[in-house]
Coordinates of C-alpha atoms and ligand atoms in Angstrom, one line a residue:
Chain K
M1 CA 65.3 16.4 35.2
E2 CA 63.8 19.4 34.0
K3 CA 62.5 21.7 36.5
S4 CA 59.0 21.8 35.0
E5 CA 58.9 17.9 35.3
Q6 CA 60.2 18.0 38.8
I7 CA 57.4 20.4 40.0
K8 CA 54.8 18.2 38.3
L9 CA 56.1 15.2 40.2
I10 CA 56.1 16.9 43.4
K11 CA 52.8 18.2 43.0
E12 CA 51.2 14.8 41.9
R13 CA 53.2 13.0 45.0
S14 CA 51.3 15.5 47.2
G15 CA 47.7 14.6 45.9
T16 CA 46.6 18.1 46.7
D17 CA 45.6 21.0 44.5
A18 CA 47.6 24.1 45.4
K19 CA 45.6 26.3 42.8
K20 CA 42.4 26.3 45.1
C21 CA 44.4 28.1 47.6
M22 CA 42.9 31.5 48.5
K23 CA 45.8 32.8 50.5
C24 CA 43.7 33.2 53.8
G25 CA 46.8 31.9 55.9
K26 CA 44.8 29.9 58.2
C27 CA 47.0 27.0 57.6
S28 CA 50.0 29.0 59.0
G29 CA 47.8 30.4 61.9
R30 CA 47.1 27.1 63.1
C31 CA 50.4 25.7 62.8
P32 CA 52.3 24.6 65.8
A33 CA 55.7 24.6 64.2
Y34 CA 55.2 27.9 62.7
A35 CA 57.9 29.7 64.9
D36 CA 60.5 27.0 63.9
M37 CA 59.8 27.2 60.2
D38 CA 61.7 29.6 57.7
I39 CA 59.3 29.0 55.0
K40 CA 55.4 28.8 56.3
P41 CA 52.9 26.3 55.4
H42 CA 50.9 29.0 53.3
Q43 CA 54.1 29.8 51.6
F44 CA 54.7 26.2 50.6
V45 CA 51.5 26.3 49.0
S46 CA 52.0 29.4 46.9
Y47 CA 55.7 28.6 46.0
I48 CA 54.8 25.3 44.6
E49 CA 52.0 27.0 42.4
K50 CA 54.5 29.7 41.3
G51 CA 57.2 27.0 40.6
E52 CA 59.7 28.4 43.0
I53 CA 61.0 24.8 44.1
D54 CA 64.6 25.6 44.8
K55 CA 63.6 27.7 47.9
L56 CA 61.4 24.8 49.0
L57 CA 64.0 22.2 48.7
N58 CA 66.5 24.0 50.8
S59 CA 63.9 24.8 53.5
K60 CA 64.3 24.1 57.4
S61 CA 60.6 23.5 57.5
L62 CA 61.0 20.2 55.7
F63 CA 62.2 18.9 59.1
T64 CA 60.4 20.7 61.6
C65 CA 57.1 20.2 60.5
L66 CA 55.2 17.7 62.7
T67 CA 52.9 16.4 60.2
C68 CA 50.2 16.9 62.8
F69 CA 47.6 17.8 59.8
A70 CA 46.2 20.7 61.8
C71 CA 46.7 22.9 58.6
V72 CA 44.7 20.3 56.6
E73 CA 41.9 20.4 59.1
R74 CA 41.4 24.1 59.1
C75 CA 42.0 24.9 55.4
P76 CA 38.5 26.3 54.0
R77 CA 39.4 25.3 50.5
G78 CA 40.3 21.7 51.0
V79 CA 44.2 22.1 50.3
A80 CA 46.6 19.9 52.1
P81 CA 49.7 22.2 52.9
A82 CA 51.3 19.2 55.1
A83 CA 51.0 17.0 52.0
I84 CA 53.1 19.5 49.8
I85 CA 55.7 19.8 52.5
E86 CA 55.8 15.9 52.7
A87 CA 56.1 15.7 48.8
V88 CA 59.0 18.1 49.0
R89 CA 60.6 16.3 51.9
Q90 CA 60.4 13.1 49.9
E91 CA 61.8 14.8 46.8
V92 CA 65.0 15.8 49.3
I93 CA 65.6 12.7 51.3
R94 CA 65.1 10.4 48.2
M95 CA 68.4 11.8 46.8
Q96 CA 71.8 10.2 47.5
G97 CA 73.5 11.3 50.6
E98 CA 70.5 13.1 52.0
N99 CA 69.5 10.9 55.0
R100 CA 69.2 13.0 58.1
V101 CA 69.6 10.6 60.8
K102 CA 72.7 7.9 61.0
A103 CA 71.8 4.6 62.5
E104 CA 75.2 4.7 64.2
E105 CA 74.3 7.7 66.1
I106 CA 71.1 6.4 67.6
P107 CA 72.6 4.7 70.7
E108 CA 74.3 8.0 71.7
I109 CA 70.9 10.0 71.5
V110 CA 68.3 7.6 72.7
D111 CA 67.2 7.3 76.3
D112 CA 65.6 3.9 77.4
K113 CA 62.3 5.3 77.5
I114 CA 62.0 6.4 73.9
P115 CA 59.3 4.3 72.5
Q116 CA 60.0 2.3 69.4
Q117 CA 57.1 4.1 67.7
L118 CA 59.2 7.2 67.7
L119 CA 62.5 5.6 66.6
V120 CA 60.6 4.1 63.5
S121 CA 58.6 7.2 62.7
M122 CA 61.7 9.3 62.8
F123 CA 63.8 7.2 60.4
R124 CA 60.8 7.2 58.4
K125 CA 60.6 11.0 58.3
Y126 CA 64.2 11.7 57.9
N127 CA 65.6 9.0 56.0
K128 CA 65.1 6.6 52.6
Chain C
M1 CA 31.3 -10.9 67.1
K2 CA 35.2 -11.3 68.0
F3 CA 37.6 -8.2 67.3
S4 CA 41.0 -9.0 65.8
Y5 CA 43.2 -7.1 68.2
Y6 CA 46.4 -5.2 66.9
P7 CA 48.7 -4.3 69.8
G8 CA 51.9 -3.0 67.7
C9 CA 55.5 -2.9 68.5
T10 CA 55.5 -0.2 71.3
L11 CA 52.9 -2.0 73.3
K12 CA 54.9 -5.0 73.7
T13 CA 57.8 -3.0 74.9
K14 CA 57.8 0.6 76.1
A15 CA 54.0 0.8 76.5
K16 CA 53.0 -2.4 78.1
E17 CA 50.6 -0.6 80.6
L18 CA 48.6 0.4 77.7
D19 CA 48.4 -3.2 76.3
I20 CA 47.9 -5.1 79.6
Y21 CA 45.4 -2.9 81.2
G22 CA 43.5 -2.6 77.7
R23 CA 43.2 -6.4 77.7
K24 CA 42.2 -7.0 81.4
S25 CA 39.4 -4.3 80.8
L26 CA 38.3 -6.0 77.6
E27 CA 38.0 -9.2 79.7
A28 CA 36.0 -7.4 82.5
L29 CA 33.8 -6.0 79.8
G30 CA 33.1 -9.3 78.3
V31 CA 34.4 -8.2 75.0
D32 CA 35.4 -11.0 72.8
F33 CA 39.0 -10.5 71.2
E34 CA 41.9 -12.3 69.9
E35 CA 45.4 -10.8 69.2
I36 CA 46.2 -10.9 65.4
K37 CA 48.8 -13.9 64.8
E38 CA 52.3 -13.0 63.6
W39 CA 51.3 -9.4 63.2
Q40 CA 54.1 -6.8 61.7
C41 CA 54.9 -3.4 62.7
C42 CA 52.0 -0.8 60.9
G43 CA 54.8 1.3 59.9
A44 CA 54.6 3.9 62.7
V45 CA 54.0 6.8 60.6
Y46 CA 51.3 7.2 57.6
P47 CA 53.1 7.6 54.6
V48 CA 51.5 10.8 53.1
A49 CA 53.1 10.8 49.9
K50 CA 50.9 9.5 47.1
D51 CA 53.7 7.5 45.3
E52 CA 54.5 5.5 48.5
V53 CA 53.3 1.9 48.2
A54 CA 55.8 -0.5 49.8
T55 CA 55.8 1.4 53.2
K56 CA 52.2 0.7 53.5
L57 CA 52.0 -3.1 52.8
S58 CA 52.6 -4.2 56.2
A59 CA 49.4 -2.4 57.4
V60 CA 47.8 -4.1 54.3
R61 CA 48.5 -7.4 55.5
T62 CA 47.2 -6.7 59.0
L63 CA 44.0 -5.5 57.4
A64 CA 43.6 -8.4 55.3
Q65 CA 44.3 -10.8 58.0
A66 CA 41.4 -9.1 60.1
K67 CA 39.1 -9.4 57.1
E68 CA 39.6 -13.2 57.4
E69 CA 38.2 -13.0 60.9
D70 CA 35.3 -11.0 61.6
G71 CA 36.5 -7.9 59.8
K72 CA 36.9 -5.7 63.0
L73 CA 40.5 -4.6 63.6
L74 CA 40.6 -3.3 67.1
T75 CA 43.5 -0.7 67.5
L76 CA 44.9 0.7 71.0
C77 CA 47.8 3.0 69.8
S78 CA 46.9 6.2 68.5
A79 CA 49.7 6.0 66.0
C80 CA 48.9 2.6 64.6
H81 CA 45.2 3.3 64.5
N82 CA 46.0 6.3 62.4
V83 CA 48.3 4.3 59.9
L84 CA 45.9 1.4 59.6
K85 CA 42.8 3.6 59.2
R86 CA 44.5 5.7 56.5
V87 CA 46.1 2.8 54.7
N88 CA 42.5 1.2 54.8
E89 CA 41.0 4.5 53.2
D90 CA 43.7 4.0 50.4
M91 CA 42.7 0.4 49.7
K92 CA 39.2 1.5 49.3
S93 CA 39.6 4.8 47.4
D94 CA 42.8 4.8 45.6
D95 CA 42.8 2.4 42.5
N96 CA 46.7 2.8 42.1
M97 CA 47.5 1.7 45.8
R98 CA 44.9 -1.2 45.5
L99 CA 46.2 -2.6 42.2
K100 CA 49.9 -2.4 43.3
A101 CA 49.3 -3.7 46.8
N102 CA 47.2 -6.6 45.8
N103 CA 49.6 -7.5 42.8
Y104 CA 52.4 -7.6 45.2
L105 CA 51.0 -9.4 48.3
A106 CA 48.9 -11.9 45.9
L107 CA 46.6 -12.8 48.9
E108 CA 44.1 -15.5 48.2
E109 CA 41.3 -13.1 47.9
A110 CA 42.1 -9.5 46.9
Y111 CA 41.9 -6.9 49.7
N112 CA 39.7 -3.8 48.9
G113 CA 39.4 -2.0 52.2
E114 CA 36.8 -4.2 53.8
T115 CA 37.9 -4.5 57.2
D116 CA 36.4 -1.8 59.8
V117 CA 39.3 -0.3 61.8
I118 CA 38.1 0.4 65.4
H119 CA 40.1 2.2 68.0
Y120 CA 39.5 1.1 71.5
L121 CA 37.9 4.3 72.7
E122 CA 35.4 4.1 69.9
L123 CA 34.8 0.4 71.0
L124 CA 33.9 1.6 74.3
R125 CA 31.7 4.3 73.0
D126 CA 29.9 2.5 70.2
Y127 CA 30.0 -1.2 70.9
V128 CA 30.1 -1.4 74.7
G129 CA 28.3 2.1 75.4
F130 CA 29.6 4.6 77.9
D131 CA 26.4 4.0 79.9
K132 CA 27.1 0.4 80.0
L133 CA 30.5 1.1 81.0
K134 CA 29.4 3.2 84.0
E135 CA 27.4 0.4 85.3
K136 CA 30.4 -1.9 85.3
V137 CA 32.6 0.6 87.2
V138 CA 33.2 -0.8 90.7
K139 CA 35.7 1.7 91.9
P140 CA 34.9 5.1 90.5
L141 CA 37.5 7.8 90.3
T142 CA 35.4 10.2 92.0
G143 CA 36.8 13.8 92.5
K144 CA 39.9 13.1 90.3
K145 CA 40.3 16.2 87.8
I146 CA 41.6 14.7 84.5
G147 CA 42.4 16.4 81.2
A148 CA 42.0 14.4 77.9
Y149 CA 45.0 14.6 75.6
Y150 CA 44.0 13.8 72.3
G151 CA 46.8 14.9 70.3
C152 CA 46.7 14.7 66.4
L153 CA 46.6 11.0 65.5
L154 CA 43.2 10.2 66.7
L155 CA 41.6 13.2 65.2
R156 CA 43.2 14.1 61.9
P157 CA 42.5 14.0 59.1
N158 CA 38.8 13.8 60.2
S159 CA 37.7 13.2 56.5
V160 CA 39.2 9.7 57.0
L161 CA 39.4 9.2 60.8
A162 CA 35.8 10.3 61.6
F163 CA 36.7 9.7 65.3
D164 CA 35.2 12.8 66.7
N165 CA 34.7 16.4 66.0
P166 CA 38.3 17.3 65.3
E167 CA 38.1 20.9 66.7
N168 CA 35.8 20.1 69.8
P169 CA 36.1 16.3 70.9
S170 CA 34.3 14.8 73.6
I171 CA 34.8 11.2 73.5
I172 CA 37.6 11.1 75.9
E173 CA 35.7 13.5 78.4
N174 CA 33.0 11.0 78.2
F175 CA 35.1 8.2 79.0
I176 CA 36.3 10.1 82.0
K177 CA 33.0 10.7 83.1
A178 CA 32.0 7.2 82.8
I179 CA 34.7 5.9 84.9
G180 CA 33.5 8.6 87.8
A181 CA 36.2 11.3 87.4
T182 CA 35.7 15.1 86.4
P183 CA 37.0 15.8 82.9
V184 CA 38.8 19.4 82.6
V185 CA 38.7 20.5 79.1
Y186 CA 41.7 22.8 78.1
A187 CA 42.5 24.7 74.9
M188 CA 45.7 22.6 73.7
R189 CA 43.9 19.2 74.1
N190 CA 44.2 18.6 70.3
E191 CA 47.5 20.2 69.9
C192 CA 50.6 18.4 68.6
C193 CA 53.1 17.1 71.3
G194 CA 56.1 17.5 69.2
A195 CA 55.8 14.2 67.8
Y196 CA 59.2 12.4 66.0
V197 CA 61.1 15.6 66.1
S198 CA 61.8 14.8 69.8
V199 CA 65.2 13.1 68.8
T200 CA 66.5 15.7 66.2
H201 CA 65.0 18.8 67.6
K202 CA 64.5 18.1 71.4
E203 CA 63.8 22.0 72.0
I204 CA 60.7 21.9 69.7
A205 CA 59.1 18.8 71.4
E206 CA 60.0 20.3 74.9
K207 CA 58.2 23.6 73.9
K208 CA 55.3 21.8 72.5
S209 CA 54.9 19.6 75.6
A210 CA 55.1 22.4 77.9
N211 CA 52.4 24.3 75.9
V212 CA 50.2 21.4 76.4
I213 CA 50.8 20.9 80.1
N214 CA 50.7 24.4 81.0
S215 CA 47.4 24.8 79.2
A216 CA 45.9 21.7 81.2
K217 CA 47.3 23.1 84.4
D218 CA 45.8 26.4 84.0
A219 CA 42.3 24.9 83.6
G220 CA 42.8 22.7 86.6
A221 CA 43.7 19.3 85.3
E222 CA 45.5 17.3 87.9
M223 CA 46.5 14.5 85.3
L224 CA 46.1 13.8 81.6
V225 CA 45.3 10.7 79.8
T226 CA 46.5 9.6 76.4
A227 CA 46.2 6.7 74.0
C228 CA 49.5 7.3 72.4
P229 CA 53.0 6.1 73.5
L230 CA 54.7 9.0 71.7
C231 CA 52.6 11.5 73.4
M232 CA 53.3 9.9 76.6
Y233 CA 56.9 10.0 76.0
N234 CA 56.8 13.5 74.9
L235 CA 54.6 14.7 77.8
T236 CA 56.4 13.1 80.6
E237 CA 60.3 13.1 79.4
N238 CA 60.3 16.3 77.5
G239 CA 57.4 17.8 79.7
K240 CA 60.0 17.1 82.6
G241 CA 57.6 15.8 85.0
A242 CA 55.5 18.6 85.2
M243 CA 52.4 16.8 85.0
E244 CA 51.1 13.1 85.8
V245 CA 50.1 11.3 82.6
K246 CA 48.4 8.1 82.4
Y247 CA 47.4 5.9 79.7
F248 CA 43.7 5.7 79.7
T249 CA 43.4 2.0 80.0
E250 CA 45.3 2.1 83.4
L251 CA 42.5 4.2 84.9
L252 CA 39.9 1.9 83.1
A253 CA 41.3 -1.0 84.8
E254 CA 41.3 0.8 88.1
A255 CA 37.8 1.6 87.8
L256 CA 36.7 -1.8 86.7
G257 CA 38.6 -3.2 89.8
V258 CA 41.0 -5.3 87.6
K259 CA 44.1 -3.4 88.1
E260 CA 45.8 -6.2 90.3
Ligands
LIG301 S1 51.4 19.3 59.5 FE1 53.2 20.6 59.4 S2 52.6 22.6 58.4 FE2 50.7 21.4 59.0 S3 50.0 22.5 61.0 FE3 51.2 20.8 61.4 S4 53.4 21.1 61.7 FE4 52.1 22.9 60.6
LIG302 S1 44.4 27.5 54.7 FE1 44.2 26.5 52.7 S2 43.4 28.5 51.4 FE2 44.3 29.2 53.3 S3 46.4 29.9 52.7 FE3 46.3 27.8 53.7 S4 46.3 26.5 51.9 FE4 45.7 28.3 51.3

């Protein structure tokens, strides 16, 4: 797939308009996962707009974002950084061999208190 | 009016207290409700990507089932509520989603987002009323200092959830007052507990939970209440027992005198 085509698809999948961003940084300022991200929420917005997709596809932030939507709530321009992160994450996990959790490993890592909701959401976030 | 009650998977297994005390309290309050028949998992997390359709279908089935009754879907788990409410919004406003979901499900009557998704706390506020609730309290939790833990899922995105002011909510504090206890307002009450990263990045969930607990402690809270099994897990297990955490329905049942 052409790079430009891929970027277009990711943008559509996000359903948000990165062009509206005014680079205030509020999204990153509000992000509880900021310290655990190599690329910050406001940078996701700006990189996708500039077409610098390769950096994003390899970002650790894809798997440390909590999808808590705090960035979305605070953005004064109605941009949804969380949705851009999700759109890129989907781009990655939908590729073959990119699943992040193996079902076989689960019995090892879970304790008996882990709610089903956590296991199901984890699989939905890290695997396809 | 009868509410169609959707418990969800976790309330039947690891979060039984949330469900059991929720039911007992509804009975004590005289609310007419019935569990949805043969419900399926809501999907556990709302699929944010615009091109996801299949992952939302089980939620649509539940919504359509509630429409066949009185169109009032009652949720209790914060995560289920978030998923069902947002999928419902998609069925109202996203033509692509509505078309594909209806084509696939081929229901007798197309579903277009007609059902109202109502969280248990919204039911207490908007249908029962906190004043009425207060009148029904027989064992007030007088003197107990309780912090409301909202987390993310009940509040955000506010454009769809429309639950309360997302930056300065008050519904759980008003609930705490209604059952006779003292609400403690603290800074991190609408901060994320660490959510699903708990398994793969435990250290992040530990950090996030500790932040919430410390913030509540500093403000003088003796206990936190939540409506979410995932928050419960993170705050207790990853919070290392530093704070007592209860489901709000357990305190409700206690105050109404129906907790055994
Ligand atoms: S959704 Fe992700 S990027 Fe946005 S504030 Fe939460 S953790 Fe940060
Ligand atoms: S808060 Fe909104 S406008 Fe500000 S940097 Fe983030 S995306 Fe851009």
